[in-house]
Amino acid sequence: MDVRRADERYPGGDPAAGITSRHAFSFGPHYDPDNLRFGALLACNEERLEPGAGFDEHPHSHTEIVTWVVEGELTHRDSAGHETVVRAGDVQRLSAAGGVRHVERNDAAVPLTFVQMWLAPLDPGGDPAYEIVRGIADSTPYAVPEAGAMLHVRRLSAGERRAVPDGAYVYVHVVRGDVRLGEETLGAGDAARVTDADGVDAVAVTRAEVLVWEMV
C-alpha cells in the first residue's frame, strides 16, 4: 500500500482566475517519471472554481474522464453537443476517444469543488461518448469497461466498516472525513494505491465519503 497525502499533491490551476488545482499524478509542468499512472488511472485532480471561473474550451483524446462533484454545480459543454449541469452525487463520464473538446465552468453563485479522474482506454480511438448518472446510490458500482475499471462510491458513517474490492490495482481517494485503511489513517484529499489488494477493509473514523477504483 502506497499512501499519498493531500499536501503532497502538485499545485496547479490559476488562482488569480479563480481556479485552484491539486494533482495526484505527474501533470503539466510537474513532470515526475515515477508518478505517471497507477493501473489505468492517469490523473486524479482536485479542482476548485470560484463563481464565474472555469476552463475554456480545450481538447482531449484517448482518455476516459470521470468527474465527481463534491459541492456546487459544474456546467459541462462539449463539441459532441452535450450540455449538462453536474451536481454532488452525480457521476459524469466523457469518453474522449479519437478526440473531443469541452468547456467546464462554475456558472453558479457559490464555489465549486470537484474531483476529476482520467483513465487510459484499453483500445485508443473510436467516437466520443458522454454519460451522466444522477444521484448514484451508495456502493452501486459504475463500470468504465473501456478502461477495464470500476468505480465504487462509499458513504460511511463513523465506525462503519466496508470491504475494499480485491484487485490487481485499487485506488482509494478520500473525498471527506477520515478513514482507516489497514494500519494507515487517511484524511480528505489523501489517497492509497493498493497493488494486489486482498482482504483490505476501510473503517470510517468519522463520517466519510470515499471513491474507490478497482482496475485490472
Short mmCIF file of N, CA, C and O in Angstrom, two decimals, residues 49 67 69 71-76 84-87 92 103-107 112 114 116:
data_model
loop_
_atom_site.label_atom_id
_atom_site.label_comp_id
_atom_site.label_asym_id
_atom_site.label_seq_id
_atom_site.Cartn_x
_atom_site.Cartn_y
_atom_site.Cartn_z
N LEU A 49 -13.29 25.87 -8.30
CA LEU A 49 -13.58 27.01 -9.17
C LEU A 49 -14.44 28.01 -8.42
O LEU A 49 -15.51 27.66 -7.88
N THR A 67 -15.88 12.50 -13.59
CA THR A 67 -15.94 13.66 -12.71
C THR A 67 -16.93 13.42 -11.58
O THR A 67 -18.04 12.92 -11.81
N VAL A 69 -18.57 15.64 -8.42
CA VAL A 69 -18.73 16.95 -7.79
C VAL A 69 -18.86 16.77 -6.28
O VAL A 69 -19.66 15.96 -5.80
N GLU A 71 -19.06 19.71 -4.08
CA GLU A 71 -20.05 20.73 -3.71
C GLU A 71 -20.15 21.74 -4.85
O GLU A 71 -19.19 21.98 -5.58
N GLY A 72 -21.34 22.31 -5.02
CA GLY A 72 -21.57 23.26 -6.08
C GLY A 72 -22.12 22.59 -7.33
O GLY A 72 -22.62 21.45 -7.29
N GLU A 73 -22.02 23.29 -8.47
CA GLU A 73 -22.56 22.80 -9.73
C GLU A 73 -21.54 23.03 -10.84
O GLU A 73 -21.00 24.13 -10.97
N LEU A 74 -21.30 22.00 -11.64
CA LEU A 74 -20.37 22.08 -12.76
C LEU A 74 -21.16 22.12 -14.07
O LEU A 74 -21.95 21.22 -14.35
N THR A 75 -20.95 23.16 -14.86
CA THR A 75 -21.55 23.24 -16.18
C THR A 75 -20.59 22.64 -17.20
O THR A 75 -19.43 23.04 -17.29
N HIS A 76 -21.08 21.65 -17.94
CA HIS A 76 -20.28 20.95 -18.94
C HIS A 76 -20.87 21.17 -20.32
O HIS A 76 -22.08 21.02 -20.53
N THR A 84 -24.69 19.90 -19.89
CA THR A 84 -25.34 19.45 -18.66
C THR A 84 -24.81 20.23 -17.47
O THR A 84 -23.76 20.87 -17.54
N VAL A 85 -25.55 20.15 -16.38
CA VAL A 85 -25.10 20.66 -15.09
C VAL A 85 -24.93 19.46 -14.17
O VAL A 85 -25.88 18.69 -13.96
N VAL A 86 -23.72 19.28 -13.65
CA VAL A 86 -23.39 18.13 -12.81
C VAL A 86 -23.39 18.58 -11.36
O VAL A 86 -22.75 19.59 -11.01
N ARG A 87 -24.08 17.83 -10.51
CA ARG A 87 -24.21 18.21 -9.11
C ARG A 87 -23.64 17.12 -8.21
O ARG A 87 -23.34 16.02 -8.67
N GLN A 92 -20.24 11.77 -13.82
CA GLN A 92 -20.18 12.16 -15.22
C GLN A 92 -18.98 11.49 -15.88
O GLN A 92 -17.90 11.45 -15.30
N VAL A 103 -15.82 22.35 -22.41
CA VAL A 103 -15.75 23.52 -21.53
C VAL A 103 -16.28 23.10 -20.17
O VAL A 103 -17.27 22.37 -20.08
N GLU A 104 -15.61 23.55 -19.11
CA GLU A 104 -16.07 23.27 -17.75
C GLU A 104 -16.08 24.58 -16.99
O GLU A 104 -15.05 25.25 -16.88
N ARG A 105 -17.25 24.93 -16.43
CA ARG A 105 -17.37 26.23 -15.78
C ARG A 105 -18.20 26.12 -14.50
O ARG A 105 -19.00 25.21 -14.33
N ASN A 106 -18.00 27.11 -13.64
CA ASN A 106 -18.86 27.30 -12.48
C ASN A 106 -19.74 28.51 -12.76
O ASN A 106 -19.32 29.66 -12.59
N ASP A 107 -20.95 28.24 -13.22
CA ASP A 107 -21.89 29.32 -13.53
C ASP A 107 -22.80 29.64 -12.35
O ASP A 107 -23.72 30.46 -12.49
N LEU A 112 -17.34 25.96 -6.45
CA LEU A 112 -17.49 24.59 -6.95
C LEU A 112 -16.23 23.80 -6.64
O LEU A 112 -15.12 24.27 -6.88
N PHE A 114 -14.68 19.84 -7.26
CA PHE A 114 -14.91 18.53 -7.87
C PHE A 114 -13.60 17.76 -8.00
O PHE A 114 -12.51 18.34 -7.94
N GLN A 116 -11.69 15.16 -10.53
CA GLN A 116 -11.73 14.63 -11.91
C GLN A 116 -10.62 13.60 -12.10
O GLN A 116 -9.47 13.86 -11.75
#
